[in-house]
Amino acid sequence: MENNNQTAMPRIGDPAPEFKAVTTQGEINFPQDYKGSWVILFSHPADFTPVCTSEFMTFASMEDKFAKANCKLVGLSVDGLYSHIAWLRTIKEKIEYRGMKNVEVKFPLIEDITMNVAKQYGMIQPGESSTKAVRAVFFIDPKGIIRTIIYYPLSLGRNFEELYRVLIALQTADAFSIATPADWQPGDDVIVPPAGSCGSAKDRMEGKEDMKCYDWFFCTKKIDKETVLKTVLKK
Ligand code: BEZ
C-alpha cells in the first residue's frame, strides 16, 4: 500500500496507520483484522540473528499468556517471506535456549522488504541503522488506537514480562479509571484521579473517602490482584 507520509512517527493516541501485508500466516489487513483485540505490533532488525532469536523464542513461549489478556502479536522485519519461513523453521527444529525448545512461532511475521510498513511506523531510525528496523513495540487497543510506544536499539533485547505488565496496566487503567504508579504490578495500590475541587481535596485529606492520601493531589486505593486479573483475563 502506498504511503505518502513515510517519515512520520506515529504518536500515542493516533489511530494505528493502516497497511496490507504478506506474513508467515497469510495476508493481513492491519489494524482492521485485529479490531476487538489488543495487538502488539513489534519489529526486529533481522532474521537469523542472535538477539532476535532469543526474543522470538521468548515471545512465542508467552503467546498464550498474552492471548488470555485478549492480545495478539504481530512481528515485522525488513527481510523477505522465505527468509522468515526458514528462520522460524530453524528456531523450531534446532534451537534450544534457556529451557525453551521446539518453539513454534504461530503469530504472523510480516515481510517488509520495501520498508513500507517500517517507515509508516517510524521503525527505521537511520542514526541506528538505515537498513534494519529498530526494536519497536506498539500497543494498539481494540479500537485501533496506539496506546503505548517503546523503542529499543539493535543491541538491546526486550523484557517481555515488562511488555506484559504494560498491557495489563493499560487494561486496568481503562477498566477502573485509575492510573498506575511506578513499578506497579497487579495487586499493588493504584492512583485515583486528583481531586477536582477544594471540597473533595479536603474530604480526602480528612480521610472521608476510602483512599490513602500522601497529599491532596496524590491518593491511592486498593484493587486486589484477583479483581484485576478477573477483569482483564479471559476465562
Ligand atoms: C541480533 O538480533 O542479534 C542483532 C541484530 C542486528 C544487530 C545487532 C544484533
mmCIF file of C-alpha atoms and ligand atoms in Angstrom:
data_model
loop_
_atom_site.group_PDB
_atom_site.id
_atom_site.type_symbol
_atom_site.label_atom_id
_atom_site.label_comp_id
_atom_site.label_asym_id
_atom_site.label_seq_id
_atom_site.Cartn_x
_atom_site.Cartn_y
_atom_site.Cartn_z
ATOM 1 C CA MET A 1 0.000 0.000 0.000
ATOM 2 C CA GLU A 2 1.395 3.403 -0.931
ATOM 3 C CA ASN A 3 2.045 5.844 1.852
ATOM 4 C CA ASN A 4 2.827 9.489 1.218
ATOM 5 C CA ASN A 5 3.946 10.181 4.750
ATOM 6 C CA GLN A 6 6.760 7.700 5.140
ATOM 7 C CA THR A 7 8.837 9.683 7.589
ATOM 8 C CA ALA A 8 6.022 10.250 10.077
ATOM 9 C CA MET A 9 6.448 8.895 13.597
ATOM 10 C CA PRO A 10 3.094 7.695 14.931
ATOM 11 C CA ARG A 11 2.138 9.047 18.325
ATOM 12 C CA ILE A 12 0.286 7.777 21.356
ATOM 13 C CA GLY A 13 -3.419 8.453 20.784
ATOM 14 C CA ASP A 14 -3.172 8.247 16.980
ATOM 15 C CA PRO A 15 -5.124 5.646 15.006
ATOM 16 C CA ALA A 16 -2.693 2.868 14.038
ATOM 17 C CA PRO A 17 -1.529 3.522 10.439
ATOM 18 C CA GLU A 18 -3.273 1.130 8.036
ATOM 19 C CA PHE A 19 -1.492 -1.341 5.774
ATOM 20 C CA LYS A 20 -1.933 -4.637 3.962
ATOM 21 C CA ALA A 21 0.961 -7.071 4.240
ATOM 22 C CA VAL A 22 2.154 -10.577 3.455
ATOM 23 C CA THR A 23 3.039 -12.562 6.576
ATOM 24 C CA THR A 24 4.077 -16.061 7.567
ATOM 25 C CA GLN A 25 0.393 -16.673 8.383
ATOM 26 C CA GLY A 26 -1.038 -15.257 5.143
ATOM 27 C CA GLU A 27 -2.124 -11.745 4.218
ATOM 28 C CA ILE A 28 -3.255 -9.313 6.869
ATOM 29 C CA ASN A 29 -5.182 -6.086 6.731
ATOM 30 C CA PHE A 30 -3.938 -4.021 9.653
ATOM 31 C CA PRO A 31 -5.385 -2.949 12.044
ATOM 32 C CA GLN A 32 -8.849 -3.905 10.722
ATOM 33 C CA ASP A 33 -8.248 -7.643 11.167
ATOM 34 C CA TYR A 34 -7.497 -7.006 14.852
ATOM 35 C CA LYS A 35 -10.487 -4.843 15.803
ATOM 36 C CA GLY A 36 -11.872 -6.033 19.142
ATOM 37 C CA SER A 37 -8.474 -7.292 20.349
ATOM 38 C CA TRP A 38 -5.412 -5.625 21.724
ATOM 39 C CA VAL A 39 -2.453 -6.147 19.435
ATOM 40 C CA ILE A 40 1.276 -5.714 19.926
ATOM 41 C CA LEU A 41 2.975 -4.833 16.635
ATOM 42 C CA PHE A 42 6.721 -5.176 17.054
ATOM 43 C CA SER A 43 9.735 -5.001 14.773
ATOM 44 C CA HIS A 44 13.082 -6.744 14.912
ATOM 45 C CA PRO A 45 16.241 -5.928 12.942
ATOM 46 C CA ALA A 46 16.887 -9.155 11.022
ATOM 47 C CA ASP A 47 16.186 -12.882 10.764
ATOM 48 C CA PHE A 48 18.972 -15.318 11.720
ATOM 49 C CA THR A 49 20.470 -13.010 14.340
ATOM 50 C CA PRO A 50 21.013 -14.000 17.965
ATOM 51 C CA VAL A 51 19.214 -11.292 19.947
ATOM 52 C CA CYS A 52 16.176 -11.562 17.658
ATOM 53 C CA THR A 53 16.186 -15.349 18.008
ATOM 54 C CA SER A 54 16.194 -15.099 21.807
ATOM 55 C CA GLU A 55 13.347 -12.579 21.603
ATOM 56 C CA PHE A 56 11.202 -14.648 19.236
ATOM 57 C CA MET A 57 11.591 -17.774 21.347
ATOM 58 C CA THR A 58 10.618 -15.844 24.471
ATOM 59 C CA PHE A 59 7.652 -14.022 22.911
ATOM 60 C CA ALA A 60 6.337 -17.171 21.192
ATOM 61 C CA SER A 61 6.550 -19.054 24.507
ATOM 62 C CA MET A 62 4.390 -16.352 26.095
ATOM 63 C CA GLU A 63 1.825 -16.090 23.275
ATOM 64 C CA ASP A 64 -0.907 -17.935 25.234
ATOM 65 C CA LYS A 65 -0.383 -15.642 28.215
ATOM 66 C CA PHE A 66 -0.920 -12.573 26.005
ATOM 67 C CA ALA A 67 -3.907 -14.250 24.299
ATOM 68 C CA LYS A 68 -5.600 -14.708 27.700
ATOM 69 C CA ALA A 69 -5.363 -10.920 28.081
ATOM 70 C CA ASN A 70 -7.095 -10.538 24.665
ATOM 71 C CA CYS A 71 -3.844 -9.541 22.967
ATOM 72 C CA LYS A 72 -2.465 -10.784 19.646
ATOM 73 C CA LEU A 73 1.138 -10.486 18.498
ATOM 74 C CA VAL A 74 2.375 -9.364 15.070
ATOM 75 C CA GLY A 75 6.087 -9.212 14.217
ATOM 76 C CA LEU A 76 7.898 -7.454 11.381
ATOM 77 C CA SER A 77 11.332 -7.211 9.849
ATOM 78 C CA VAL A 78 12.563 -5.924 6.518
ATOM 79 C CA ASP A 79 13.507 -9.472 5.458
ATOM 80 C CA GLY A 80 11.531 -11.452 2.870
ATOM 81 C CA LEU A 81 8.954 -14.170 3.421
ATOM 82 C CA TYR A 82 11.249 -17.112 2.579
ATOM 83 C CA SER A 83 13.890 -15.867 4.981
ATOM 84 C CA HIS A 84 11.206 -15.600 7.683
ATOM 85 C CA ILE A 85 9.963 -19.133 6.982
ATOM 86 C CA ALA A 86 13.497 -20.589 7.010
ATOM 87 C CA TRP A 87 14.395 -18.775 10.240
ATOM 88 C CA LEU A 88 11.208 -19.861 12.055
ATOM 89 C CA ARG A 89 11.808 -23.463 10.906
ATOM 90 C CA THR A 90 15.376 -23.309 12.258
ATOM 91 C CA ILE A 91 14.131 -21.979 15.587
ATOM 92 C CA LYS A 92 11.625 -24.830 15.882
ATOM 93 C CA GLU A 93 13.897 -27.614 14.696
ATOM 94 C CA LYS A 94 17.326 -26.688 16.019
ATOM 95 C CA ILE A 95 17.467 -24.062 18.735
ATOM 96 C CA GLU A 96 17.356 -24.941 22.403
ATOM 97 C CA TYR A 97 17.776 -21.874 24.584
ATOM 98 C CA ARG A 98 17.148 -21.293 28.311
ATOM 99 C CA GLY A 99 14.890 -24.314 28.641
ATOM 100 C CA MET A 100 12.892 -23.448 25.506
ATOM 101 C CA LYS A 101 12.913 -25.906 22.612
ATOM 102 C CA ASN A 102 10.646 -26.893 19.674
ATOM 103 C CA VAL A 103 9.295 -23.369 19.853
ATOM 104 C CA GLU A 104 6.740 -22.732 17.134
ATOM 105 C CA VAL A 105 6.149 -19.108 16.237
ATOM 106 C CA LYS A 106 2.423 -19.118 15.468
ATOM 107 C CA PHE A 107 1.873 -15.378 15.266
ATOM 108 C CA PRO A 108 2.292 -13.605 11.900
ATOM 109 C CA LEU A 109 5.685 -12.234 10.903
ATOM 110 C CA ILE A 110 5.357 -9.516 8.253
ATOM 111 C CA GLU A 111 7.723 -9.391 5.274
ATOM 112 C CA ASP A 112 8.615 -5.784 4.630
ATOM 113 C CA ILE A 113 11.391 -5.708 2.034
ATOM 114 C CA THR A 114 10.098 -2.385 0.718
ATOM 115 C CA MET A 115 10.200 -0.930 4.271
ATOM 116 C CA ASN A 116 6.751 0.483 3.594
ATOM 117 C CA VAL A 117 5.319 -0.565 6.951
ATOM 118 C CA ALA A 118 8.549 0.055 8.875
ATOM 119 C CA LYS A 119 8.661 3.633 7.594
ATOM 120 C CA GLN A 120 4.995 4.251 8.383
ATOM 121 C CA TYR A 121 5.666 3.259 11.987
ATOM 122 C CA GLY A 122 8.992 5.085 12.449
ATOM 123 C CA MET A 123 10.826 1.766 12.780
ATOM 124 C CA ILE A 124 13.710 2.822 10.511
ATOM 125 C CA GLN A 125 15.880 5.170 12.518
ATOM 126 C CA PRO A 126 18.929 5.971 10.349
ATOM 127 C CA GLY A 127 21.087 7.083 13.280
ATOM 128 C CA GLU A 128 20.862 3.453 14.457
ATOM 129 C CA SER A 129 20.567 1.683 11.069
ATOM 130 C CA SER A 130 19.226 2.676 7.669
ATOM 131 C CA THR A 131 18.898 -0.952 6.529
ATOM 132 C CA LYS A 132 17.301 -2.603 9.559
ATOM 133 C CA ALA A 133 14.311 -1.803 11.755
ATOM 134 C CA VAL A 134 14.992 -0.920 15.383
ATOM 135 C CA ARG A 135 13.202 -2.942 18.074
ATOM 136 C CA ALA A 136 9.898 -1.045 18.169
ATOM 137 C CA VAL A 137 6.835 -2.058 20.196
ATOM 138 C CA PHE A 138 3.357 -0.611 19.555
ATOM 139 C CA PHE A 139 0.469 -1.447 21.885
ATOM 140 C CA ILE A 140 -2.766 -0.933 19.933
ATOM 141 C CA ASP A 141 -6.143 -1.121 21.638
ATOM 142 C CA PRO A 142 -9.329 -2.888 20.442
ATOM 143 C CA LYS A 143 -10.449 0.334 18.693
ATOM 144 C CA GLY A 144 -7.193 0.540 16.705
ATOM 145 C CA ILE A 145 -5.660 3.384 18.733
ATOM 146 C CA ILE A 146 -1.954 3.425 19.606
ATOM 147 C CA ARG A 147 -1.712 3.429 23.395
ATOM 148 C CA THR A 148 1.986 2.899 24.144
ATOM 149 C CA ILE A 149 5.164 3.022 22.041
ATOM 150 C CA ILE A 150 8.556 1.716 23.156
ATOM 151 C CA TYR A 151 11.715 1.735 21.035
ATOM 152 C CA TYR A 152 14.896 -0.198 21.791
ATOM 153 C CA PRO A 153 18.201 -0.141 19.906
ATOM 154 C CA LEU A 154 19.552 -3.119 17.958
ATOM 155 C CA SER A 155 21.799 -4.334 20.757
ATOM 156 C CA LEU A 156 19.138 -4.486 23.485
ATOM 157 C CA GLY A 157 16.821 -7.484 23.815
ATOM 158 C CA ARG A 158 13.407 -6.632 25.202
ATOM 159 C CA ASN A 159 11.981 -7.671 28.575
ATOM 160 C CA PHE A 160 8.746 -9.459 27.684
ATOM 161 C CA GLU A 161 7.483 -9.593 31.263
ATOM 162 C CA GLU A 162 7.639 -5.775 31.183
ATOM 163 C CA LEU A 163 5.644 -5.744 27.933
ATOM 164 C CA TYR A 164 3.046 -7.948 29.641
ATOM 165 C CA ARG A 165 2.996 -5.602 32.656
ATOM 166 C CA VAL A 166 2.387 -2.636 30.317
ATOM 167 C CA LEU A 167 -0.540 -4.451 28.662
ATOM 168 C CA ILE A 168 -2.194 -5.329 31.982
ATOM 169 C CA ALA A 169 -1.605 -1.802 33.330
ATOM 170 C CA LEU A 170 -3.234 -0.229 30.256
ATOM 171 C CA GLN A 171 -6.243 -2.519 30.545
ATOM 172 C CA THR A 172 -6.525 -1.915 34.303
ATOM 173 C CA ALA A 173 -6.364 1.865 33.834
ATOM 174 C CA ASP A 174 -9.179 1.633 31.257
ATOM 175 C CA ALA A 175 -11.365 -0.695 33.308
ATOM 176 C CA PHE A 176 -11.125 1.155 36.632
ATOM 177 C CA SER A 177 -10.436 4.774 35.502
ATOM 178 C CA ILE A 178 -7.245 4.907 37.542
ATOM 179 C CA ALA A 179 -3.530 5.362 36.853
ATOM 180 C CA THR A 180 -0.722 3.053 37.881
ATOM 181 C CA PRO A 181 2.298 4.211 39.891
ATOM 182 C CA ALA A 182 5.975 3.420 39.363
ATOM 183 C CA ASP A 183 6.748 -0.298 39.181
ATOM 184 C CA TRP A 184 3.047 -1.198 39.545
ATOM 185 C CA GLN A 185 2.107 -4.863 39.469
ATOM 186 C CA PRO A 186 -1.442 -6.304 39.768
ATOM 187 C CA GLY A 187 -2.459 -6.185 43.438
ATOM 188 C CA ASP A 188 -0.449 -3.039 44.212
ATOM 189 C CA ASP A 189 -2.328 0.143 45.115
ATOM 190 C CA VAL A 190 -3.451 2.298 42.161
ATOM 191 C CA ILE A 191 -3.645 6.061 41.815
ATOM 192 C CA VAL A 192 -7.025 7.789 41.784
ATOM 193 C CA PRO A 193 -7.527 10.915 39.636
ATOM 194 C CA PRO A 194 -6.574 14.125 41.502
ATOM 195 C CA ALA A 195 -9.267 15.925 43.497
ATOM 196 C CA GLY A 196 -11.265 18.217 41.210
ATOM 197 C CA SER A 197 -12.464 20.670 43.835
ATOM 198 C CA CYS A 198 -11.338 22.201 47.118
ATOM 199 C CA GLY A 199 -14.166 20.301 48.836
ATOM 200 C CA SER A 200 -13.077 16.900 47.642
ATOM 201 C CA ALA A 201 -9.404 17.712 48.356
ATOM 202 C CA LYS A 202 -10.454 18.492 51.953
ATOM 203 C CA ASP A 203 -12.563 15.318 52.250
ATOM 204 C CA ARG A 204 -9.703 13.214 51.013
ATOM 205 C CA MET A 205 -7.229 14.734 53.464
ATOM 206 C CA GLU A 206 -9.718 14.196 56.299
ATOM 207 C CA GLY A 207 -9.924 10.508 55.389
ATOM 208 C CA LYS A 208 -13.608 10.671 54.381
ATOM 209 C CA GLU A 209 -13.020 8.646 51.219
ATOM 210 C CA ASP A 210 -11.735 5.092 51.010
ATOM 211 C CA MET A 211 -8.244 6.118 49.940
ATOM 212 C CA LYS A 212 -4.779 6.639 51.260
ATOM 213 C CA CYS A 213 -3.613 10.218 50.601
ATOM 214 C CA TYR A 214 0.053 11.230 50.709
ATOM 215 C CA ASP A 215 -1.114 14.777 49.958
ATOM 216 C CA TRP A 216 -4.347 16.161 48.495
ATOM 217 C CA PHE A 217 -3.157 15.565 44.898
ATOM 218 C CA PHE A 218 -1.637 12.104 45.478
ATOM 219 C CA CYS A 219 -4.144 9.494 46.616
ATOM 220 C CA THR A 220 -4.185 5.736 46.113
ATOM 221 C CA LYS A 221 -6.709 2.964 46.635
ATOM 222 C CA LYS A 222 -6.627 -0.802 46.704
ATOM 223 C CA ILE A 223 -7.688 -3.047 43.861
ATOM 224 C CA ASP A 224 -6.779 -6.587 44.759
ATOM 225 C CA LYS A 225 -4.915 -8.795 42.324
ATOM 226 C CA GLU A 226 -7.838 -11.191 41.850
ATOM 227 C CA THR A 227 -10.150 -8.309 40.839
ATOM 228 C CA VAL A 228 -7.598 -7.002 38.338
ATOM 229 C CA LEU A 229 -6.946 -10.404 36.793
ATOM 230 C CA LYS A 230 -10.648 -11.360 36.721
ATOM 231 C CA THR A 231 -11.328 -8.147 34.787
ATOM 232 C CA VAL A 232 -8.523 -8.350 32.216
ATOM 233 C CA LEU A 233 -8.021 -12.088 31.675
ATOM 234 C CA LYS A 234 -10.355 -14.276 29.647
ATOM 235 C CA LYS A 235 -11.687 -17.357 31.387
HETATM 236 C C1 BEZ B 1 20.636 -9.515 16.863
HETATM 237 O O1 BEZ B 1 19.425 -9.753 16.844
HETATM 238 O O2 BEZ B 1 21.443 -10.264 17.396
HETATM 239 C C2 BEZ B 1 21.147 -8.266 16.204
HETATM 240 C C3 BEZ B 1 20.556 -7.800 15.058
HETATM 241 C C4 BEZ B 1 21.068 -6.672 14.447
HETATM 242 C C5 BEZ B 1 22.148 -6.017 15.004
HETATM 243 C C6 BEZ B 1 22.707 -6.466 16.187
HETATM 244 C C7 BEZ B 1 22.200 -7.610 16.801
#
